[in-house]
Short mmCIF file of C-alpha atoms in Angstrom, two decimals:
data_model
loop_
_atom_site.label_atom_id
_atom_site.label_comp_id
_atom_site.label_asym_id
_atom_site.label_seq_id
_atom_site.Cartn_x
_atom_site.Cartn_y
_atom_site.Cartn_z
CA MET A 202 27.39 -11.59 -63.16
CA THR A 203 24.88 -14.35 -63.63
CA ASN A 204 22.66 -15.55 -60.88
CA PRO A 205 22.48 -19.31 -60.97
CA ALA A 206 18.98 -20.62 -60.59
CA ARG A 207 19.12 -22.59 -57.42
CA SER A 208 16.07 -23.67 -55.59
CA ILE A 209 16.00 -23.44 -51.83
CA ASP A 210 13.55 -25.52 -49.86
CA LEU A 211 11.52 -23.64 -47.32
CA ASP A 212 9.42 -25.15 -44.62
CA ALA A 213 5.90 -24.01 -43.89
CA THR A 214 7.03 -21.59 -41.18
CA ASP A 215 9.58 -19.97 -43.48
CA ARG A 216 6.91 -19.49 -46.13
CA GLN A 217 4.56 -18.00 -43.61
CA ILE A 218 7.27 -15.57 -42.44
CA ILE A 219 8.17 -14.49 -45.97
CA ASN A 220 4.56 -14.11 -47.05
CA ALA A 221 3.78 -11.98 -44.02
CA LEU A 222 6.90 -9.81 -44.04
CA GLN A 223 6.99 -9.03 -47.76
CA GLY A 224 4.21 -6.62 -46.96
CA GLY A 225 6.12 -4.80 -44.28
CA LEU A 226 7.96 -4.93 -40.99
CA PRO A 227 6.50 -3.15 -37.99
CA ILE A 228 8.01 0.24 -37.17
CA CYS A 229 8.11 0.19 -33.37
CA GLU A 230 10.53 -0.48 -30.54
CA HIS A 231 10.30 -4.27 -30.75
CA PRO A 232 9.39 -5.01 -34.36
CA TYR A 233 10.47 -8.65 -34.36
CA ALA A 234 8.54 -9.35 -31.18
CA VAL A 235 5.40 -7.81 -32.71
CA ALA A 236 5.82 -9.69 -35.98
CA ALA A 237 6.57 -12.93 -34.12
CA THR A 238 3.41 -12.65 -32.05
CA GLU A 239 1.34 -12.18 -35.19
CA LEU A 240 2.96 -15.27 -36.67
CA GLY A 241 2.58 -17.35 -33.52
CA LEU A 242 6.35 -17.57 -33.03
CA GLN A 243 8.85 -16.53 -30.40
CA GLU A 244 10.93 -13.42 -31.13
CA ASP A 245 14.19 -15.45 -30.96
CA GLU A 246 12.89 -18.02 -33.41
CA LEU A 247 11.84 -15.36 -35.90
CA ILE A 248 15.24 -13.65 -35.74
CA GLU A 249 17.06 -16.98 -36.14
CA ARG A 250 14.94 -17.95 -39.10
CA LEU A 251 15.41 -14.56 -40.77
CA GLN A 252 19.16 -14.92 -40.27
CA ALA A 253 19.10 -18.36 -41.88
CA LEU A 254 16.97 -17.11 -44.79
CA LEU A 255 19.46 -14.31 -45.43
CA GLU A 256 22.40 -16.70 -45.24
CA SER A 257 20.81 -19.19 -47.64
CA GLY A 258 20.09 -16.42 -50.14
CA ALA A 259 16.31 -16.88 -49.98
CA LEU A 260 16.12 -13.26 -48.89
CA SER A 261 18.50 -10.68 -50.25
CA ARG A 262 18.07 -8.32 -47.32
CA PHE A 263 15.28 -6.65 -45.62
CA GLY A 264 14.59 -3.06 -45.25
CA PRO A 265 13.28 -0.25 -47.37
CA MET A 266 12.63 0.08 -51.07
CA TYR A 267 12.88 3.68 -52.13
CA HIS A 268 10.96 5.75 -54.58
CA ALA A 269 13.75 7.20 -56.69
CA GLU A 270 11.83 10.16 -58.05
CA ARG A 271 10.67 11.23 -54.60
CA LEU A 272 14.27 11.22 -53.46
CA GLY A 273 15.03 13.59 -56.30
CA GLY A 274 16.73 11.01 -58.49
CA GLY A 275 16.14 9.82 -62.02
CA LEU A 276 15.04 6.37 -63.14
CA THR A 277 14.39 4.75 -66.46
CA LEU A 278 14.29 1.46 -68.30
CA ALA A 279 16.40 1.31 -71.45
CA ALA A 280 16.72 -1.28 -74.18
CA MET A 281 19.11 -2.07 -77.01
CA GLN A 282 18.93 -4.24 -80.13
CA LEU A 283 22.32 -5.84 -80.48
CA PRO A 284 23.79 -8.26 -82.96
CA ASP A 285 24.80 -11.48 -81.19
CA ASP A 286 28.45 -11.08 -82.08
CA ASP A 287 28.63 -7.65 -80.49
CA PHE A 288 26.65 -8.43 -77.37
CA GLU A 289 29.54 -9.17 -75.02
CA ARG A 290 31.50 -6.06 -75.96
CA VAL A 291 28.49 -3.80 -75.45
CA ASN A 292 27.51 -5.62 -72.29
CA ALA A 293 30.88 -4.90 -70.71
CA ILE A 294 30.59 -1.21 -71.59
CA VAL A 295 27.03 -0.87 -70.32
CA ASN A 296 27.81 -2.62 -67.04
CA SER A 297 30.80 -0.36 -66.49
CA PHE A 298 28.46 2.61 -66.03
CA PRO A 299 27.80 3.05 -62.31
CA GLU A 300 24.33 4.40 -63.16
CA VAL A 301 23.29 0.99 -64.52
CA ALA A 302 21.47 -0.70 -61.66
CA HIS A 303 20.69 -3.99 -63.31
CA ASN A 304 20.92 -5.46 -66.71
CA TYR A 305 19.24 -8.46 -68.30
CA ALA A 306 19.60 -10.28 -71.58
CA ARG A 307 16.20 -11.15 -72.96
CA ASP A 308 15.15 -13.44 -75.80
CA HIS A 309 14.03 -10.90 -78.37
CA ASP A 310 15.43 -8.56 -81.04
CA PHE A 311 15.54 -6.08 -78.20
CA ASN A 312 17.95 -8.30 -76.34
CA MET A 313 19.46 -6.04 -73.69
CA TRP A 314 17.39 -4.36 -71.00
CA PHE A 315 18.80 -2.29 -68.21
CA VAL A 316 17.65 0.10 -65.53
CA LEU A 317 19.35 3.44 -64.97
CA ALA A 318 19.16 5.08 -61.57
CA THR A 319 20.79 8.49 -61.39
CA GLU A 320 21.21 11.13 -58.75
CA THR A 321 19.35 13.74 -60.76
CA PRO A 322 16.70 13.41 -63.48
CA GLU A 323 19.00 15.27 -65.91
CA ARG A 324 21.66 12.59 -65.66
CA ILE A 325 19.34 10.08 -67.34
CA GLY A 326 19.54 11.73 -70.74
CA GLU A 327 23.26 12.37 -70.41
CA THR A 328 23.98 8.78 -69.42
CA LEU A 329 21.91 7.39 -72.29
CA ALA A 330 23.84 9.60 -74.72
CA GLU A 331 27.14 8.49 -73.22
CA ILE A 332 26.17 4.83 -73.60
CA GLU A 333 25.20 5.40 -77.24
CA ALA A 334 28.50 7.14 -77.91
CA ALA A 335 30.56 4.48 -76.15
CA THR A 336 28.85 1.51 -77.78
CA GLY A 337 27.91 2.87 -81.19
CA HIS A 338 24.39 1.49 -80.83
CA LYS A 339 21.03 3.17 -80.34
CA VAL A 340 19.59 3.13 -76.85
CA TYR A 341 15.80 3.16 -76.56
CA ASP A 342 14.65 5.11 -73.54
CA MET A 343 11.48 3.67 -72.05
CA PRO A 344 10.63 5.70 -68.99
CA LYS A 345 7.51 4.90 -67.08
CA SER A 346 4.51 6.97 -68.25
CA GLN A 347 1.97 5.61 -65.80
CA GLU A 348 2.21 3.11 -63.02
CA PHE A 349 -0.73 0.77 -62.56
CA TYR A 350 0.55 -1.77 -60.12
CA ILE A 351 3.65 -2.46 -58.08
CA GLY A 352 2.96 -5.62 -56.20
CA LEU A 353 6.29 -7.32 -55.78
CA ARG A 354 4.72 -9.91 -53.65
CA LEU A 355 4.52 -13.51 -54.51
CA GLU A 356 2.76 -15.99 -52.33
CA LEU A 357 5.20 -18.79 -51.57
CA MET B 205 7.56 15.90 -53.14
CA MET B 206 8.19 15.75 -49.42
CA ASP B 207 11.23 17.50 -48.01
CA VAL B 208 13.96 15.06 -47.18
CA SER B 209 16.31 16.51 -44.57
CA SER B 210 19.96 15.67 -44.06
CA GLU B 211 18.94 13.64 -41.00
CA ASP B 212 16.55 11.64 -43.18
CA LEU B 213 19.31 11.05 -45.71
CA ALA B 214 21.63 9.81 -42.96
CA LEU B 215 18.94 7.37 -41.92
CA ILE B 216 18.30 6.29 -45.50
CA GLU B 217 22.01 5.65 -45.96
CA ILE B 218 22.41 3.61 -42.78
CA ILE B 219 19.33 1.48 -43.40
CA CYS B 220 20.42 0.52 -46.90
CA GLY B 221 22.19 -2.60 -45.82
CA GLY B 222 19.10 -3.89 -44.09
CA LEU B 223 17.50 -3.77 -40.70
CA PRO B 224 19.75 -5.24 -37.97
CA LEU B 225 18.65 -8.59 -36.56
CA ALA B 226 18.54 -7.40 -32.99
CA ALA B 227 15.64 -7.09 -30.58
CA ARG B 228 15.65 -3.29 -30.91
CA PRO B 229 16.91 -2.74 -34.46
CA TYR B 230 15.89 0.91 -34.66
CA GLN B 231 17.88 1.66 -31.54
CA VAL B 232 20.93 -0.07 -33.07
CA LEU B 233 20.60 2.02 -36.23
CA GLY B 234 20.15 5.20 -34.22
CA GLU B 235 23.30 4.55 -32.21
CA ARG B 236 25.30 4.37 -35.42
CA ILE B 237 24.24 7.82 -36.53
CA GLY B 238 23.67 9.56 -33.20
CA MET B 239 19.90 9.48 -33.32
CA SER B 240 17.52 8.31 -30.64
CA GLU B 241 15.36 5.24 -31.20
CA ASP B 242 12.26 7.43 -31.05
CA GLU B 243 13.60 9.72 -33.71
CA VAL B 244 14.54 6.82 -36.01
CA ILE B 245 11.04 5.39 -35.69
CA ARG B 246 9.39 8.76 -36.23
CA ARG B 247 11.52 9.65 -39.28
CA LEU B 248 11.11 6.22 -40.80
CA GLN B 249 7.35 6.33 -40.43
CA ASN B 250 7.37 9.81 -41.93
CA LEU B 251 9.38 8.61 -44.96
CA ILE B 252 6.89 5.80 -45.47
CA ASP B 253 3.90 8.10 -45.09
CA GLY B 254 5.48 10.57 -47.52
CA GLY B 255 6.03 7.81 -50.08
CA VAL B 256 9.83 8.14 -50.16
CA ILE B 257 10.00 4.59 -48.85
CA ARG B 258 7.53 2.58 -50.86
CA ARG B 259 7.78 -0.55 -48.87
CA PHE B 260 9.66 -1.70 -45.83
CA GLY B 261 9.84 -5.45 -45.72
CA VAL B 262 11.71 -8.57 -46.72
CA ILE B 263 13.14 -8.66 -50.23
CA VAL B 264 12.81 -12.13 -51.71
CA GLN B 265 15.24 -13.71 -54.16
CA HIS B 266 12.58 -15.29 -56.31
CA ARG B 267 14.95 -17.19 -58.52
CA ARG B 268 16.46 -18.95 -55.57
CA LEU B 269 13.02 -19.99 -54.43
CA GLY B 270 12.09 -21.65 -57.68
CA TYR B 271 10.46 -18.76 -59.50
CA THR B 272 13.03 -19.13 -62.22
CA ALA B 273 11.01 -17.83 -65.14
CA ASN B 274 10.12 -14.22 -65.46
CA GLY B 275 8.47 -12.93 -68.52
CA MET B 276 8.06 -9.31 -69.42
CA SER B 277 4.78 -9.27 -71.30
CA VAL B 278 4.40 -6.29 -73.61
CA TRP B 279 1.19 -5.11 -75.24
CA ASN B 280 0.20 -2.65 -77.92
CA VAL B 281 -3.08 -1.35 -76.57
CA PRO B 282 -5.04 1.69 -77.73
CA ASP B 283 -3.77 4.76 -75.86
CA GLN B 284 -7.23 5.75 -74.69
CA ARG B 285 -7.65 2.34 -73.02
CA VAL B 286 -4.17 1.95 -71.52
CA ARG B 287 -5.21 3.02 -68.04
CA GLU B 288 -8.26 0.79 -67.87
CA ILE B 289 -6.40 -2.24 -69.23
CA GLY B 290 -3.29 -1.57 -67.09
CA GLN B 291 -5.34 -1.43 -63.92
CA ALA B 292 -7.13 -4.66 -64.81
CA MET B 293 -3.81 -6.40 -65.56
CA GLY B 294 -2.37 -5.21 -62.27
CA ARG B 295 -5.18 -6.91 -60.41
CA LEU B 296 -4.23 -10.37 -61.68
CA PRO B 297 -2.38 -12.35 -59.02
CA TYR B 298 0.67 -13.36 -61.09
CA VAL B 299 1.34 -9.83 -62.40
CA THR B 300 3.90 -8.21 -60.12
CA LEU B 301 4.46 -4.94 -61.96
CA CYS B 302 2.42 -3.10 -64.54
CA TYR B 303 3.40 0.15 -66.26
CA SER B 304 2.78 2.06 -69.42
CA ARG B 305 5.81 3.24 -71.37
CA PRO B 306 6.23 5.16 -74.62
CA ARG B 307 6.31 3.32 -77.95
CA HIS B 308 9.31 3.70 -80.27
CA LEU B 309 7.77 3.35 -83.69
CA PRO B 310 8.40 1.56 -85.93
CA ASP B 311 10.80 -0.63 -83.95
CA TRP B 312 8.90 -0.98 -80.70
CA PRO B 313 5.10 -0.83 -80.88
CA TYR B 314 4.32 -1.80 -77.29
CA ASN B 315 3.04 0.67 -74.71
CA LEU B 316 2.01 -1.53 -71.79
CA PHE B 317 4.37 -3.75 -69.76
CA ALA B 318 3.34 -6.39 -67.24
CA MET B 319 5.86 -8.59 -65.44
CA VAL B 320 4.68 -12.17 -65.01
CA HIS B 321 6.41 -14.69 -62.76
CA GLY B 322 6.26 -18.44 -62.74
CA ALA B 323 8.16 -21.60 -61.95
CA ALA B 324 8.68 -22.32 -65.67
CA ARG B 325 8.34 -20.63 -69.03
CA GLU B 326 5.31 -22.74 -69.90
CA LYS B 327 3.56 -21.48 -66.80
CA VAL B 328 4.37 -17.86 -67.65
CA LEU B 329 3.12 -18.33 -71.21
CA GLU B 330 -0.05 -19.93 -69.89
CA GLN B 331 -0.59 -16.95 -67.60
CA VAL B 332 0.02 -14.47 -70.43
CA GLY B 333 -2.54 -16.41 -72.47
CA GLU B 334 -4.94 -16.08 -69.60
CA ILE B 335 -4.37 -12.31 -69.48
CA ALA B 336 -5.18 -12.10 -73.19
CA GLU B 337 -8.28 -14.18 -72.70
CA ARG B 338 -9.64 -12.53 -69.58
CA LEU B 339 -9.05 -8.98 -70.74
CA GLU B 340 -10.13 -9.73 -74.32
CA LEU B 341 -6.75 -8.84 -75.77
CA LYS B 342 -6.24 -11.84 -78.00
CA ASN B 343 -6.33 -9.62 -81.06
CA VAL B 344 -4.01 -7.06 -79.54
CA GLN B 345 -0.38 -7.32 -80.63
CA HIS B 346 1.67 -8.67 -77.75
CA ASP B 347 4.84 -10.57 -76.94
CA VAL B 348 6.70 -12.04 -73.98
CA LEU B 349 10.39 -11.38 -73.36
CA PHE B 350 12.05 -13.95 -71.13
CA SER B 351 15.19 -13.09 -69.29
CA ARG B 352 18.13 -15.21 -70.26
CA ARG B 353 21.02 -13.89 -68.22
CA GLN B 354 21.32 -11.36 -65.51
CA PHE B 355 24.51 -9.33 -65.63
CA LYS B 356 24.31 -6.80 -62.94
CA GLN B 357 22.13 -6.58 -59.96
CA CYS B 358 21.77 -3.42 -58.00
CA GLY B 359 25.07 -1.98 -59.04
CA ALA B 360 23.88 1.58 -58.92
CA ARG B 361 24.05 2.91 -55.43
CA TYR B 362 24.39 6.47 -54.52
CA GLY B 363 23.25 6.49 -51.03
CA CYS B 364 20.41 4.11 -51.48
CA LYS B 365 18.84 5.49 -54.57
CA GLY B 366 19.78 2.52 -56.70
CA LYS B 367 17.63 0.33 -54.52
CA VAL B 368 14.28 1.27 -55.81
CA ASP B 369 11.02 -0.53 -55.92
CA ASP B 370 10.15 0.69 -59.36
CA GLU B 371 12.44 -1.75 -61.08
CA PRO B 372 13.27 -4.07 -58.29
CA CYS B 373 16.49 -5.95 -58.31
CA THR B 374 14.87 -9.23 -57.58
CA LEU B 375 12.03 -8.92 -60.00
CA ASN B 376 13.23 -8.05 -63.41
#
């Protein structure tokens, strides 16, 4: 499932909305009204613009991002070094695992990188072993040791 | 770890698809799971305060907005300096994520990862060069891995746990 690079034009108001709301939506009875006031907009206009941004694909959704470990789940980043002529076969196998959240090909000897998100921490090791067995290739487990920054905000 | 009750899990599940675009979105969510608006707001705030929800905001599709190049910069820094260097990297404006991870010697010597975004590969490379310069890491072994194809995005969902900030769908 590739994601075609397609550039969407945003006007200044859209950029202002996205920049402001990447940081958070108010948690109160009328969150859009509060956010709109801060942005100098009407509530209706903010809702309409958010709807349009979702429909155009500029925003994927809005809502919460969870902390997997605090929900009791497991999370890791894993990588594989695959020969080019075996990449597609392994890719299909890896993507068939429901625990694989996302998967990227990268330009490097370590050319496949995927994230595992599992319901329990124990399932991480089991899933990695299952992927190794199913593909016949080594999987390098690269769990996070320390976290220094999670910004996820880009000024647009 | 904070206790997450079954009511919290019901809320987490219902909010996965996004906040409704209605004047009182928390009331709409509450109606779907038999919870009052007040309770939704209180529980949600509690989940944020407890760190179960890391962030509650709009999720941007960077690629669609022209940030088509993302480079995973990887660095082999001395273990005793990884924290200091990681924190300094995380403060740079174009670094969106910064973590340490274990090495896999001899194949994989890198222990520090910083995600760098830009409109083009050249820009990302320029920014990685700037990291090396500013943090005096020019002599430290490093590399940049550009993503070529994305195969799966946010496939893992059990409840909402696949949607995690740690390795965000839109930013890998």
